[in-house]
mmCIF file with all atom_site columns, C-alpha atoms in Angstrom:
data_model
loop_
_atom_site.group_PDB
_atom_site.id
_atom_site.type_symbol
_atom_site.label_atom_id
_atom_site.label_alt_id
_atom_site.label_comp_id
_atom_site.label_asym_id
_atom_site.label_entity_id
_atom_site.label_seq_id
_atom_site.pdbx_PDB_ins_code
_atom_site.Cartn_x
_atom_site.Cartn_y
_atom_site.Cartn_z
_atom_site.occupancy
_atom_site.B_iso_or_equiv
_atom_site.pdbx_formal_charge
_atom_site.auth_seq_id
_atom_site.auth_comp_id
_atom_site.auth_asym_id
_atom_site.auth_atom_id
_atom_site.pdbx_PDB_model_num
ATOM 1  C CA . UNK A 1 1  ? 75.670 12.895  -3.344  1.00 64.00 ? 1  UNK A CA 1
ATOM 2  C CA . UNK A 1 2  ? 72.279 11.291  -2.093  1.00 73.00 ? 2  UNK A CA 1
ATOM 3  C CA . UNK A 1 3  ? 70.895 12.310  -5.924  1.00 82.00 ? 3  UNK A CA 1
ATOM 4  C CA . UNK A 1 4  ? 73.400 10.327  -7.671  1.00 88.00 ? 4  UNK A CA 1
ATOM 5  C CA . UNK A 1 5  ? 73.486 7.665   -5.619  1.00 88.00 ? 5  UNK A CA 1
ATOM 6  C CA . UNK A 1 6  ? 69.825 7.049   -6.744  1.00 89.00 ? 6  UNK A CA 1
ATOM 7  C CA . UNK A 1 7  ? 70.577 8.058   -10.347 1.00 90.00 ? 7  UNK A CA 1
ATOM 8  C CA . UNK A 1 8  ? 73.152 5.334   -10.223 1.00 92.00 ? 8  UNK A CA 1
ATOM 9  C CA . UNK A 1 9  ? 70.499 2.656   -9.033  1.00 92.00 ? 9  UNK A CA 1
ATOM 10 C CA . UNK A 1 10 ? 68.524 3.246   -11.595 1.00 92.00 ? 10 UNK A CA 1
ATOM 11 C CA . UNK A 1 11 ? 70.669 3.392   -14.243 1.00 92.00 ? 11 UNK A CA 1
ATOM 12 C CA . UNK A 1 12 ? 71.533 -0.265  -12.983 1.00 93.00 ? 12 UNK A CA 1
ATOM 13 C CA . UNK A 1 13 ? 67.550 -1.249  -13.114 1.00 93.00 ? 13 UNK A CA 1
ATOM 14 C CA . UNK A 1 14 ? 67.013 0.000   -16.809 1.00 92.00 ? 14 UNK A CA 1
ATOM 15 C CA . UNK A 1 15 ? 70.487 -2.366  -17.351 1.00 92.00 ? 15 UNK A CA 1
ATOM 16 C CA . UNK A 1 16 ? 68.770 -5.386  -16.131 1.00 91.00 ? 16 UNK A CA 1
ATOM 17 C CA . UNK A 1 17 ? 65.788 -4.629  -18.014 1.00 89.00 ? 17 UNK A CA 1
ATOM 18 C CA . UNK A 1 18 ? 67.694 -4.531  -21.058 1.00 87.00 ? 18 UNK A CA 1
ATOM 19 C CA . UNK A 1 19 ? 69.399 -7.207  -20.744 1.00 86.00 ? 19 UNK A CA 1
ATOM 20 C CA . UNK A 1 20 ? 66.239 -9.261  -20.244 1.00 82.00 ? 20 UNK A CA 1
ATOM 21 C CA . UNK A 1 21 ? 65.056 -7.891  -23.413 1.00 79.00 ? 21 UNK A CA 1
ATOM 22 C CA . UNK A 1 22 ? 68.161 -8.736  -25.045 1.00 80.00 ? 22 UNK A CA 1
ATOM 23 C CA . UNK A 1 23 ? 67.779 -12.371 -24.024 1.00 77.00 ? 23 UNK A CA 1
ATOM 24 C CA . UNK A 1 24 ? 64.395 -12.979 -25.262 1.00 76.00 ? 24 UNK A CA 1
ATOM 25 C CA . UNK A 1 25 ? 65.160 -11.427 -28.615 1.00 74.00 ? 25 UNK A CA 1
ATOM 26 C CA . UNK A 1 26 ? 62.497 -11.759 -31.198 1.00 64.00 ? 26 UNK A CA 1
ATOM 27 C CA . UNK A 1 27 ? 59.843 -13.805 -28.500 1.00 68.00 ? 27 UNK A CA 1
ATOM 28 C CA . UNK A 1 28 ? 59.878 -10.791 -26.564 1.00 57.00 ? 28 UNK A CA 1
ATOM 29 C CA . UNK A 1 29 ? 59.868 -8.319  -29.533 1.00 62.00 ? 29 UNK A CA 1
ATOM 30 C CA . UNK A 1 30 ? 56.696 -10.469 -30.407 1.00 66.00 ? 30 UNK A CA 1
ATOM 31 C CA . UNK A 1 31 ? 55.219 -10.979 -27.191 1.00 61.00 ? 31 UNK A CA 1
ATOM 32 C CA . UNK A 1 32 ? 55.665 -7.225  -26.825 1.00 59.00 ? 32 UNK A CA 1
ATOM 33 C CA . UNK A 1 33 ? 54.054 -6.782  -30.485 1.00 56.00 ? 33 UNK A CA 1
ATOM 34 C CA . UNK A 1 34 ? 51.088 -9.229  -29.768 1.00 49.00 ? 34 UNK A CA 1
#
């Protein structure tokens, strides 16, 4: 189960990216947009 194990850590990183993205909301979307 070493596979999922680091299947289920990354699942949890992409998480916390989108929750930062989330929380910046339209700066972000126009940061990210230049």
């Amino acid at each position: 189960m070493l596979h999922l194990h680091y299947f289920k850590r990354f699942y949890l990183n992409l998480q916390e990216i989108f929750k930062v993205f989330f929380f910046y909301g339209s700066r972000g979307r126009r940061f990210l947009h230049y």
